[in-house]
Amino acid sequence: MSLHDDAVLVLKGYEDQEELRQAYLDHLAEHPDGMWKACRAGHVTASALVIDPSRGRVLLTLHKKLRMWLQMGGHCEPGDTSLEAAALREATEESGIEGLALLPGGPVRLDRHPIPAPCHWHYDVQYAVMAPPDAVQAISDESLDLRWFAYDEVADVADESVVRLLETTRARI
């Protein structure tokens, strides 16, 4: 199964955010290359919130280009076999943490946001991953900083999309 086909199946099975979910499906129906960065109309991305519920905290990255505290995530790559695999790969690469485990139940949220030209949109499929108890993070080349934040600190440093992702994730654990 192609990554495009996996994304369509994942989105068809996602039961929240109906209008936005349909926009994702419409985008993929109109753009066979809609999974890839080269699609200038926009492309699907995969991200994951790294969470440590035992300590009531999340790991955020200070994105090098955007200079914002965000969850781990990015573009799908040809070797990704599924959106889940892409999200887990991105979370592992950007956090440096081995042994992350996807929160069961599929995507936590969808977040479509505009990005600078030449592209127009990121259609982000957001997951959550659980950090192992002994998690040790390491800053990647894509980050200016990497830091654990208590749940109640996130709204002070991150935008609404990250706050909503954390709220929805906490409701599922």
mmCIF file of C-alpha atoms in Angstrom:
data_model
loop_
_atom_site.group_PDB
_atom_site.id
_atom_site.type_symbol
_atom_site.label_atom_id
_atom_site.label_comp_id
_atom_site.label_asym_id
_atom_site.label_seq_id
_atom_site.Cartn_x
_atom_site.Cartn_y
_atom_site.Cartn_z
ATOM 1 C CA MET A 1 0.000 0.000 0.000
ATOM 2 C CA SER A 2 1.333 3.452 -0.854
ATOM 3 C CA LEU A 3 1.751 6.214 1.710
ATOM 4 C CA HIS A 4 -0.972 8.148 -0.148
ATOM 5 C CA ASP A 5 -3.362 5.189 0.216
ATOM 6 C CA ASP A 6 -2.469 4.812 3.898
ATOM 7 C CA ALA A 7 -3.210 8.510 4.488
ATOM 8 C CA VAL A 8 -6.609 8.207 2.823
ATOM 9 C CA LEU A 9 -7.481 5.164 4.963
ATOM 10 C CA VAL A 10 -6.276 6.873 8.158
ATOM 11 C CA LEU A 11 -8.294 9.997 7.384
ATOM 12 C CA LYS A 12 -11.421 8.041 6.462
ATOM 13 C CA GLY A 13 -11.185 6.312 9.842
ATOM 14 C CA TYR A 14 -10.614 9.537 11.775
ATOM 15 C CA GLU A 15 -13.927 10.527 13.341
ATOM 16 C CA ASP A 16 -13.297 14.072 14.582
ATOM 17 C CA GLN A 17 -12.935 17.468 12.910
ATOM 18 C CA GLU A 18 -15.255 16.442 10.054
ATOM 19 C CA GLU A 19 -14.913 19.569 7.888
ATOM 20 C CA LEU A 20 -11.130 19.650 8.169
ATOM 21 C CA ARG A 21 -10.882 15.890 7.651
ATOM 22 C CA GLN A 22 -12.847 16.278 4.410
ATOM 23 C CA ALA A 23 -10.500 19.074 3.276
ATOM 24 C CA TYR A 24 -7.580 16.664 3.724
ATOM 25 C CA LEU A 25 -9.367 13.946 1.745
ATOM 26 C CA ASP A 26 -10.294 16.424 -1.009
ATOM 27 C CA HIS A 27 -6.682 17.585 -1.207
ATOM 28 C CA LEU A 28 -5.414 14.023 -1.599
ATOM 29 C CA ALA A 29 -8.091 13.223 -4.204
ATOM 30 C CA GLU A 30 -7.087 16.285 -6.250
ATOM 31 C CA HIS A 31 -3.327 15.861 -5.815
ATOM 32 C CA PRO A 32 -1.788 12.399 -6.304
ATOM 33 C CA ASP A 33 1.486 14.008 -5.130
ATOM 34 C CA GLY A 34 -0.211 15.573 -2.090
ATOM 35 C CA MET A 35 1.956 13.622 0.355
ATOM 36 C CA TRP A 36 5.181 15.195 -0.849
ATOM 37 C CA LYS A 37 6.924 18.494 -0.239
ATOM 38 C CA ALA A 38 7.077 19.075 -4.014
ATOM 39 C CA CYS A 39 3.278 19.525 -4.172
ATOM 40 C CA ARG A 40 2.966 23.300 -4.239
ATOM 41 C CA ALA A 41 -0.766 23.300 -3.453
ATOM 42 C CA GLY A 42 0.183 21.865 -0.072
ATOM 43 C CA HIS A 43 1.184 18.537 1.368
ATOM 44 C CA VAL A 44 0.458 16.179 4.209
ATOM 45 C CA THR A 45 2.905 16.244 7.110
ATOM 46 C CA ALA A 46 3.133 14.017 10.172
ATOM 47 C CA SER A 47 3.896 15.165 13.689
ATOM 48 C CA ALA A 48 3.901 13.765 17.202
ATOM 49 C CA LEU A 49 3.692 15.266 20.651
ATOM 50 C CA VAL A 50 6.253 13.596 22.932
ATOM 51 C CA ILE A 51 4.575 13.139 26.290
ATOM 52 C CA ASP A 52 5.728 11.862 29.670
ATOM 53 C CA PRO A 53 2.486 11.394 31.644
ATOM 54 C CA SER A 54 4.260 9.999 34.708
ATOM 55 C CA ARG A 55 5.924 13.391 35.185
ATOM 56 C CA GLY A 56 3.122 15.516 33.681
ATOM 57 C CA ARG A 57 5.256 17.001 30.929
ATOM 58 C CA VAL A 58 5.786 17.256 27.183
ATOM 59 C CA LEU A 59 8.917 17.715 25.099
ATOM 60 C CA LEU A 60 8.824 20.620 22.643
ATOM 61 C CA THR A 61 11.334 21.758 20.060
ATOM 62 C CA LEU A 62 12.239 25.353 19.346
ATOM 63 C CA HIS A 63 11.962 25.151 15.554
ATOM 64 C CA LYS A 64 15.009 26.581 13.813
ATOM 65 C CA LYS A 65 13.169 28.291 10.943
ATOM 66 C CA LEU A 66 9.909 29.251 12.647
ATOM 67 C CA ARG A 67 11.421 30.104 16.046
ATOM 68 C CA MET A 68 8.370 28.670 17.784
ATOM 69 C CA TRP A 69 7.967 25.918 20.375
ATOM 70 C CA LEU A 70 6.286 23.021 18.566
ATOM 71 C CA GLN A 71 5.749 19.279 18.682
ATOM 72 C CA MET A 72 8.159 17.135 16.662
ATOM 73 C CA GLY A 73 7.211 16.638 13.036
ATOM 74 C CA GLY A 74 7.796 17.259 9.403
ATOM 75 C CA HIS A 75 7.602 16.051 5.851
ATOM 76 C CA CYS A 76 6.885 12.508 4.800
ATOM 77 C CA GLU A 77 9.768 10.688 3.134
ATOM 78 C CA PRO A 78 9.773 7.995 0.440
ATOM 79 C CA GLY A 79 10.808 5.334 2.976
ATOM 80 C CA ASP A 80 7.816 5.983 5.244
ATOM 81 C CA THR A 81 5.336 3.122 5.078
ATOM 82 C CA SER A 82 2.523 4.898 6.934
ATOM 83 C CA LEU A 83 1.603 8.211 8.532
ATOM 84 C CA GLU A 84 2.192 6.599 11.930
ATOM 85 C CA ALA A 85 5.676 5.525 10.829
ATOM 86 C CA ALA A 86 6.426 9.047 9.558
ATOM 87 C CA ALA A 87 5.265 10.631 12.828
ATOM 88 C CA LEU A 88 7.286 8.172 14.914
ATOM 89 C CA ARG A 89 10.379 8.680 12.720
ATOM 90 C CA GLU A 90 10.111 12.460 13.012
ATOM 91 C CA ALA A 91 9.615 12.296 16.791
ATOM 92 C CA THR A 92 12.613 9.989 17.211
ATOM 93 C CA GLU A 93 14.881 12.024 14.914
ATOM 94 C CA GLU A 94 13.998 15.397 16.414
ATOM 95 C CA SER A 95 13.920 14.338 20.071
ATOM 96 C CA GLY A 96 16.860 11.938 20.008
ATOM 97 C CA ILE A 97 14.812 9.605 22.227
ATOM 98 C CA GLU A 98 14.848 5.900 21.426
ATOM 99 C CA GLY A 99 11.934 3.715 22.435
ATOM 100 C CA LEU A 100 9.081 6.144 21.838
ATOM 101 C CA ALA A 101 5.699 4.407 21.590
ATOM 102 C CA LEU A 102 2.718 5.703 19.631
ATOM 103 C CA LEU A 103 -0.395 6.413 21.657
ATOM 104 C CA PRO A 104 -2.932 3.859 20.368
ATOM 105 C CA GLY A 105 -6.041 4.946 18.501
ATOM 106 C CA GLY A 106 -4.618 6.741 15.479
ATOM 107 C CA PRO A 107 -4.218 10.479 15.009
ATOM 108 C CA VAL A 108 -4.992 12.769 17.915
ATOM 109 C CA ARG A 109 -5.805 15.877 15.830
ATOM 110 C CA LEU A 110 -5.549 17.496 12.421
ATOM 111 C CA ASP A 111 -4.077 20.961 11.955
ATOM 112 C CA ARG A 112 -3.936 22.729 8.587
ATOM 113 C CA HIS A 113 -1.761 25.818 8.579
ATOM 114 C CA PRO A 114 -0.406 28.141 5.887
ATOM 115 C CA ILE A 115 3.291 28.108 5.117
ATOM 116 C CA PRO A 116 5.467 30.509 3.127
ATOM 117 C CA ALA A 117 5.781 30.289 -0.666
ATOM 118 C CA PRO A 118 6.369 28.399 -2.845
ATOM 119 C CA CYS A 119 3.988 26.016 -1.069
ATOM 120 C CA HIS A 120 0.634 26.964 0.421
ATOM 121 C CA TRP A 121 -0.475 24.543 3.152
ATOM 122 C CA HIS A 122 0.712 21.909 5.566
ATOM 123 C CA TYR A 123 -1.995 19.342 6.204
ATOM 124 C CA ASP A 124 -0.577 18.072 9.487
ATOM 125 C CA VAL A 125 -1.740 14.739 10.889
ATOM 126 C CA GLN A 126 -0.883 14.881 14.583
ATOM 127 C CA TYR A 127 -0.104 11.885 16.764
ATOM 128 C CA ALA A 128 1.186 11.491 20.309
ATOM 129 C CA VAL A 129 4.061 9.322 21.468
ATOM 130 C CA MET A 130 4.872 8.188 24.971
ATOM 131 C CA ALA A 131 8.413 8.691 26.200
ATOM 132 C CA PRO A 132 10.055 5.814 28.068
ATOM 133 C CA PRO A 133 10.748 6.420 31.781
ATOM 134 C CA ASP A 134 14.491 6.878 31.215
ATOM 135 C CA ALA A 135 14.122 9.205 28.217
ATOM 136 C CA VAL A 136 17.148 11.354 27.419
ATOM 137 C CA GLN A 137 16.645 13.925 24.674
ATOM 138 C CA ALA A 138 19.235 15.253 22.198
ATOM 139 C CA ILE A 139 18.882 18.397 20.086
ATOM 140 C CA SER A 140 18.767 17.788 16.324
ATOM 141 C CA ASP A 141 20.013 20.031 13.517
ATOM 142 C CA GLU A 142 16.422 21.196 12.943
ATOM 143 C CA SER A 143 16.111 22.690 16.406
ATOM 144 C CA LEU A 144 17.477 25.639 18.332
ATOM 145 C CA ASP A 145 16.479 24.067 21.641
ATOM 146 C CA LEU A 146 14.645 21.084 23.059
ATOM 147 C CA ARG A 147 12.950 21.305 26.434
ATOM 148 C CA TRP A 148 10.483 19.524 28.692
ATOM 149 C CA PHE A 149 7.527 21.654 29.781
ATOM 150 C CA ALA A 150 4.982 20.895 32.504
ATOM 151 C CA TYR A 151 1.463 20.637 31.094
ATOM 152 C CA ASP A 152 0.482 23.970 32.637
ATOM 153 C CA GLU A 153 3.481 25.760 31.071
ATOM 154 C CA VAL A 154 2.652 24.887 27.458
ATOM 155 C CA ALA A 155 0.096 27.663 26.925
ATOM 156 C CA ASP A 156 2.739 30.210 27.960
ATOM 157 C CA VAL A 157 5.276 29.132 25.317
ATOM 158 C CA ALA A 158 3.407 27.488 22.436
ATOM 159 C CA ASP A 159 0.614 28.463 20.065
ATOM 160 C CA GLU A 160 -3.012 27.293 20.202
ATOM 161 C CA SER A 161 -2.439 24.288 17.922
ATOM 162 C CA VAL A 162 0.065 22.794 20.384
ATOM 163 C CA VAL A 163 -2.214 23.583 23.339
ATOM 164 C CA ARG A 164 -5.160 21.845 21.611
ATOM 165 C CA LEU A 165 -2.945 18.861 20.736
ATOM 166 C CA LEU A 166 -1.881 18.535 24.383
ATOM 167 C CA GLU A 167 -5.469 18.848 25.649
ATOM 168 C CA THR A 168 -6.751 16.198 23.257
ATOM 169 C CA THR A 169 -3.823 13.900 24.031
ATOM 170 C CA ARG A 170 -4.367 14.207 27.790
ATOM 171 C CA ALA A 171 -8.029 13.295 27.328
ATOM 172 C CA ARG A 172 -6.939 10.041 25.637
ATOM 173 C CA ILE A 173 -4.382 8.841 28.197
#
